Short mmCIF file of C-alpha atoms in Angstrom, two decimals:
data_model
loop_
_atom_site.label_atom_id
_atom_site.label_comp_id
_atom_site.label_asym_id
_atom_site.label_seq_id
_atom_site.Cartn_x
_atom_site.Cartn_y
_atom_site.Cartn_z
CA MET A 729 8.85 -21.62 -74.30
CA ARG A 730 5.44 -22.71 -75.51
CA LEU A 731 2.82 -22.58 -72.75
CA ASP A 732 -0.92 -23.09 -72.82
CA ASP A 733 -3.31 -20.35 -71.77
CA TYR A 734 -3.78 -20.11 -68.03
CA ASP A 735 -6.33 -22.27 -66.22
CA ASN A 736 -9.31 -20.54 -64.65
CA ASP A 737 -8.46 -21.84 -61.18
CA ILE A 738 -5.14 -20.00 -60.76
CA GLN A 739 -4.97 -17.59 -57.84
CA VAL A 740 -4.40 -13.99 -58.97
CA SER A 741 -4.80 -10.71 -57.13
CA ASP A 742 -4.35 -7.27 -58.64
CA GLN A 743 -3.25 -4.19 -56.70
CA ARG A 744 -2.33 -2.09 -59.73
CA GLY A 745 -3.87 1.36 -59.57
CA GLN A 746 -4.66 1.14 -55.86
CA SER A 747 -3.36 3.80 -53.50
CA PHE A 748 -0.78 2.82 -50.91
CA GLY A 749 0.98 5.19 -48.56
CA GLY A 750 4.68 5.49 -47.88
CA GLY A 751 7.68 6.60 -49.89
CA GLY A 752 9.18 4.66 -52.73
CA GLY A 753 12.53 3.82 -54.22
CA LEU A 754 15.49 4.33 -51.96
CA GLY A 755 13.45 4.81 -48.80
CA GLY A 756 11.82 1.45 -49.24
CA LEU A 757 15.15 -0.16 -49.96
CA LEU A 758 16.73 1.21 -46.82
CA GLY A 759 14.04 -0.51 -44.83
CA LEU A 760 15.10 -3.76 -46.50
CA LEU A 761 18.82 -3.51 -45.86
CA PRO A 762 18.71 -6.28 -43.24
CA LEU A 763 17.27 -8.52 -45.95
CA LEU A 764 19.97 -7.53 -48.41
CA MET A 765 22.73 -8.13 -45.88
CA GLY A 766 21.23 -11.44 -44.88
CA ARG A 767 21.11 -10.98 -41.10
CA LYS A 768 17.40 -10.78 -40.34
CA LEU A 769 15.51 -12.07 -43.31
CA GLY A 770 12.08 -11.62 -41.79
CA CYS A 771 9.09 -12.36 -43.99
CA GLY A 772 10.30 -11.94 -47.53
CA THR A 773 12.86 -13.91 -49.46
CA ILE A 774 13.38 -11.41 -52.22
CA VAL A 775 14.95 -12.62 -55.40
CA LEU A 776 17.12 -10.13 -57.22
CA ILE A 777 17.00 -7.50 -54.47
CA ALA A 778 20.77 -7.43 -54.63
CA ILE A 779 20.42 -5.82 -58.05
CA VAL A 780 18.85 -2.80 -56.44
CA GLY A 781 21.24 -2.56 -53.54
CA PHE A 782 24.45 -2.78 -55.51
CA PHE A 783 23.31 -0.53 -58.35
CA ILE A 784 21.68 2.17 -56.22
CA PHE A 785 24.67 2.44 -53.94
CA SER A 786 27.11 2.54 -56.82
CA SER A 787 25.27 4.62 -59.40
CA GLY A 788 23.14 6.79 -57.18
CA GLY A 789 19.69 5.85 -58.24
CA LEU A 790 18.72 2.96 -60.47
CA GLN A 791 15.01 2.43 -59.91
CA LEU A 792 13.61 -0.90 -60.99
CA GLY A 793 10.06 -1.01 -62.19
CA GLY A 794 9.93 2.46 -63.66
CA GLY A 795 10.83 4.40 -60.51
CA GLY A 796 9.51 3.47 -57.10
CA GLY A 797 9.24 7.10 -56.17
CA GLY A 798 6.46 7.88 -58.64
CA SER A 799 3.02 8.87 -57.47
CA ALA A 800 0.36 6.25 -57.01
CA GLY A 801 -1.75 8.04 -59.56
CA SER A 802 0.74 7.28 -62.33
CA ALA A 803 0.71 3.56 -61.60
CA GLN A 804 -0.79 1.16 -64.10
CA ARG A 805 -4.46 0.42 -63.60
CA GLY A 806 -5.32 -3.12 -62.58
CA GLY A 807 -8.02 -5.57 -63.46
CA THR A 808 -11.06 -6.50 -61.42
CA SER A 809 -11.26 -10.17 -62.40
CA LEU A 810 -8.92 -12.99 -63.31
CA GLU A 811 -9.53 -12.43 -67.01
CA SER A 812 -9.06 -8.67 -66.91
CA SER A 813 -5.95 -8.83 -64.71
CA CYS A 814 -4.25 -11.47 -66.83
CA ASN A 815 -5.03 -9.69 -70.08
CA ILE A 816 -4.05 -6.09 -69.30
CA ASP A 817 -0.95 -6.55 -71.43
CA ALA A 818 1.18 -9.28 -72.97
CA VAL A 819 3.53 -9.55 -69.99
CA SER A 820 0.63 -10.02 -67.57
CA LYS A 821 -0.78 -12.76 -69.79
CA GLU A 822 2.62 -14.42 -69.92
CA ALA A 823 2.92 -14.28 -66.13
CA CYS A 824 -0.51 -15.92 -65.70
CA ASN A 825 0.35 -18.61 -68.23
CA THR A 826 3.61 -19.26 -66.37
CA LEU A 827 1.86 -19.48 -63.01
CA SER A 828 -0.65 -21.96 -64.42
CA SER A 829 2.12 -24.14 -65.82
CA LEU A 830 4.00 -24.00 -62.53
CA ASP A 831 0.87 -24.96 -60.58
CA ASN A 832 0.12 -27.89 -62.86
CA THR A 833 3.70 -29.13 -62.76
CA TRP A 834 4.17 -28.95 -59.00
CA GLU A 835 0.78 -30.53 -58.36
CA GLN A 836 2.17 -33.61 -60.10
CA VAL A 837 5.59 -33.45 -58.47
CA LEU A 838 4.88 -32.44 -54.86
CA PRO A 839 2.24 -34.25 -52.79
CA GLY A 840 0.09 -31.78 -50.88
CA PHE A 841 0.95 -28.88 -53.18
CA ARG A 842 -1.12 -25.75 -52.59
CA GLN A 843 -1.31 -22.92 -55.09
CA PRO A 844 0.30 -19.58 -54.27
CA THR A 845 -1.30 -16.30 -55.29
CA LEU A 846 0.26 -14.16 -58.00
CA VAL A 847 -0.12 -10.55 -56.90
CA PHE A 848 0.33 -7.86 -59.53
CA TYR A 849 1.21 -4.38 -58.35
CA SER A 850 2.55 -1.24 -59.96
CA GLN A 851 5.17 0.87 -58.16
CA ARG A 852 3.66 0.25 -54.71
CA GLY A 853 1.60 -2.46 -53.07
CA GLN A 854 1.00 -4.22 -49.80
CA SER A 855 1.92 -7.78 -48.84
CA GLY A 856 1.55 -9.88 -45.72
CA CYS A 857 5.23 -9.17 -45.17
CA GLY A 858 4.86 -5.38 -45.37
CA ALA A 859 5.10 -2.82 -48.12
CA ALA A 860 5.82 -3.90 -51.68
CA GLN A 861 7.81 -1.52 -53.87
CA SER A 862 9.02 -1.82 -57.41
CA ALA A 863 12.64 -1.31 -56.28
CA MET A 864 12.43 -4.61 -54.42
CA GLY A 865 12.07 -6.70 -57.53
CA PRO A 866 9.81 -9.76 -57.61
CA PHE A 867 9.52 -11.48 -54.24
CA TYR A 868 7.71 -14.20 -52.34
CA CYS A 869 5.94 -13.55 -49.04
CA PRO A 870 5.54 -16.73 -46.95
CA THR A 871 3.00 -15.10 -44.62
CA ASP A 872 0.31 -14.87 -47.30
CA GLN A 873 1.99 -17.29 -49.74
CA GLY A 874 1.99 -14.64 -52.44
CA ILE A 875 4.34 -14.08 -55.38
CA TYR A 876 4.54 -10.29 -55.82
CA LEU A 877 5.33 -8.92 -59.24
CA ASP A 878 5.64 -5.48 -60.77
CA THR A 879 5.87 -6.44 -64.43
CA ASP A 880 7.92 -3.32 -65.23
CA PHE A 881 10.81 -5.21 -63.63
CA PHE A 882 11.15 -7.33 -66.73
CA ARG A 883 11.91 -4.26 -68.83
CA GLN A 884 14.80 -3.44 -66.50
CA LEU A 885 15.98 -7.05 -66.59
CA ASP A 886 16.18 -6.82 -70.37
CA GLN A 887 17.37 -3.27 -70.96
CA GLN A 888 19.73 -2.74 -68.03
CA MET A 889 20.98 -6.26 -67.38
CA GLY A 890 20.92 -7.76 -70.85
CA ALA A 891 18.79 -10.71 -69.71
CA GLY A 892 15.76 -10.54 -71.97
CA GLY A 893 13.56 -13.22 -73.46
CA ASP A 894 10.46 -15.08 -72.40
CA PHE A 895 12.33 -17.85 -70.61
CA ALA A 896 14.35 -15.35 -68.57
CA ARG A 897 11.08 -13.79 -67.36
CA ARG A 898 9.57 -17.17 -66.60
CA TYR A 899 12.69 -18.24 -64.73
CA VAL A 900 12.18 -15.29 -62.36
CA ILE A 901 8.61 -16.38 -61.58
CA ALA A 902 9.65 -20.03 -61.33
CA HIS A 903 12.34 -19.05 -58.81
CA GLU A 904 9.70 -17.40 -56.64
CA MET A 905 7.59 -20.55 -56.92
CA GLY A 906 10.69 -22.34 -55.66
CA HIS A 907 10.47 -20.31 -52.46
CA HIS A 908 6.82 -21.32 -52.18
CA ILE A 909 7.88 -24.97 -52.41
CA GLN A 910 10.36 -24.32 -49.59
CA LYS A 911 7.53 -22.92 -47.50
CA LEU A 912 5.32 -25.94 -48.18
CA THR A 913 8.07 -28.44 -47.37
CA GLY A 914 9.09 -26.67 -44.14
CA VAL A 915 12.57 -25.80 -45.37
CA ALA A 916 11.90 -22.05 -45.25
CA ASP A 917 10.77 -22.08 -41.62
CA GLU A 918 13.69 -24.27 -40.57
CA VAL A 919 16.19 -21.97 -42.24
CA ARG A 920 14.64 -18.88 -40.66
CA GLN A 921 14.99 -20.48 -37.23
CA ARG A 922 18.62 -21.33 -37.88
CA GLN A 923 19.32 -17.82 -39.14
CA ALA A 924 17.83 -16.29 -36.00
CA ARG A 925 20.57 -18.02 -34.00
CA ALA A 926 23.37 -17.49 -36.52
CA SER A 927 25.94 -14.82 -37.14
CA GLN A 928 25.51 -12.54 -40.14
CA GLU A 929 28.02 -14.55 -42.16
CA GLU A 930 26.38 -17.86 -41.25
CA GLY A 931 22.94 -16.42 -42.01
CA ASN A 932 24.13 -15.25 -45.41
CA ALA A 933 25.53 -18.69 -46.19
CA LEU A 934 22.19 -20.30 -45.35
CA GLN A 935 20.41 -17.77 -47.53
CA VAL A 936 22.67 -18.60 -50.46
CA ARG A 937 21.63 -22.25 -50.15
CA MET A 938 17.98 -21.17 -50.06
CA GLU A 939 18.34 -19.12 -53.23
CA LEU A 940 20.28 -21.79 -55.11
CA GLN A 941 17.67 -24.38 -54.20
CA ALA A 942 14.97 -22.06 -55.58
CA ASP A 943 17.03 -21.78 -58.77
CA CYS A 944 17.20 -25.57 -58.96
CA TYR A 945 13.44 -25.83 -58.43
CA ALA A 946 12.97 -23.38 -61.31
CA GLY A 947 15.04 -25.74 -63.41
CA VAL A 948 12.94 -28.71 -62.28
CA TRP A 949 9.84 -27.00 -63.66
CA ALA A 950 11.59 -26.42 -66.99
CA GLY A 951 12.92 -29.98 -67.03
CA GLN A 952 9.43 -31.35 -66.43
CA ASN A 953 8.29 -29.35 -69.46
CA ARG A 954 11.29 -30.01 -71.67
CA ASP A 955 9.09 -30.76 -74.66
CA ARG A 956 7.86 -27.17 -74.56
CA LEU A 957 11.29 -25.57 -74.63
CA GLU A 958 12.30 -23.73 -77.78
CA PRO A 959 15.75 -23.00 -79.24
CA GLY A 960 17.47 -20.33 -77.18
CA ASP A 961 15.40 -20.82 -74.02
CA ILE A 962 18.13 -22.47 -71.99
CA GLU A 963 20.61 -19.82 -73.09
CA GLU A 964 18.20 -17.09 -71.94
CA GLY A 965 17.87 -18.76 -68.55
CA MET A 966 21.63 -19.12 -68.15
CA THR A 967 22.17 -15.49 -69.15
CA ALA A 968 19.67 -14.35 -66.53
CA ALA A 969 21.18 -16.59 -63.85
CA HIS A 970 24.65 -15.24 -64.66
CA ALA A 971 23.47 -11.63 -64.62
CA ILE A 972 22.06 -11.89 -61.10
CA GLY A 973 24.98 -13.64 -59.42
CA ASP A 974 26.28 -11.78 -56.36
CA ASP A 975 29.82 -11.60 -57.71
CA THR A 976 28.69 -10.21 -61.06
CA LEU A 977 26.43 -7.64 -59.41
CA MET A 978 29.21 -6.48 -57.12
CA LYS A 979 31.67 -6.17 -60.00
CA GLU A 980 29.12 -4.24 -62.08
CA ALA A 981 28.67 -1.90 -59.12
CA GLY A 982 32.43 -1.31 -58.98
CA ARG A 983 32.85 -3.30 -55.78
CA ARG A 984 35.14 -6.16 -54.97
CA PRO A 985 33.14 -9.38 -54.50
CA VAL A 986 33.17 -10.47 -50.87
CA GLU A 987 31.92 -14.01 -50.37
CA SER A 988 30.78 -13.45 -46.78
CA MET A 989 28.32 -10.84 -48.08
CA PHE A 990 26.81 -13.06 -50.74
CA THR A 991 23.10 -13.77 -50.24
CA HIS A 992 22.12 -15.37 -53.56
CA GLY A 993 25.22 -17.16 -54.84
CA THR A 994 27.75 -16.51 -57.56
CA SER A 995 26.85 -16.44 -61.22
CA GLU A 996 28.50 -19.82 -61.72
CA GLN A 997 26.58 -21.34 -58.81
CA ARG A 998 23.23 -19.99 -59.97
CA MET A 999 23.78 -21.29 -63.48
CA ARG A 1000 24.91 -24.68 -62.19
CA TRP A 1001 21.91 -25.25 -59.93
CA LEU A 1002 19.44 -24.04 -62.54
CA GLN A 1003 21.04 -26.44 -65.00
CA ARG A 1004 20.97 -29.27 -62.44
CA GLY A 1005 17.23 -28.93 -61.98
CA LEU A 1006 16.65 -28.61 -65.70
CA GLN A 1007 18.66 -31.71 -66.59
CA SER A 1008 17.19 -33.91 -63.86
CA GLY A 1009 13.61 -32.64 -63.59
CA ASP A 1010 13.82 -34.07 -60.06
CA PRO A 1011 13.43 -31.92 -56.91
CA GLN A 1012 15.39 -34.55 -54.96
CA GLU A 1013 18.45 -33.33 -56.87
CA CYS A 1014 18.01 -29.85 -55.39
CA ASP A 1015 19.19 -30.46 -51.81
CA THR A 1016 21.65 -27.60 -51.60
CA PHE A 1017 21.76 -27.98 -47.82
CA ALA A 1018 23.30 -31.45 -48.07
CA ALA A 1019 25.77 -30.44 -50.78
CA ARG A 1020 29.39 -30.18 -49.61
CA THR A 1021 30.16 -27.68 -52.33
CA LEU A 1022 27.80 -25.34 -54.11
#
């Protein structure tokens, strides 16, 4: 996907190289089990966290992002300005370019759009929703309206899940922007209130609709920029969406898929809603909460 260089007004923060206390890896994940199981979703809607849960429990230790248990001293050093943070490496530059494109697109599509902040961290960080750890995968924190990203995650997405390519990486960031749109429109707060009164199974079902809507919003961004798509981009996005479906993750972990435990949707559902947004380019087509079937 061809994107212009980032605009100088994007909001970027860099925590790479900073020291944060607390354990990493599995310990951090255990603190997020309520999120994974969908009962109390709290601050963060964490895309792809199911990857960590299913694979750690089944294989005994997959660590996304190069190992959340590493020492803070081995973490990548961060930048001290927008330019230095966005140009530390090619993946950081790509993330900043993607954020800029997302900002510009949603400013045209959504009245009252406000930019989120892209927060880089390495292994460990701190968000308005609590500790950030590489094992969590990319996530959005509604409290500080930040998209948190350890760029090492993309290496795991490619090497361990077979979902490489620039559009796959941009889809992940666009999905997190989708959660920001839900925060701005009030959908996120409404769903959290409903989940607080719901059973675990009902809360999970609401979360699935949240995640699929964010997938659709990611597709809307791509659809609005269809002239910038290159051959193979859509296939990369569909491969990534398939790889992170709850049913696929459970099967890969050697577990029988159980629909009541789904928190992100099946592979087929994620692909369908991403495709729906891409084909329409219209966020009005992304009302997963009104859909009779997903």
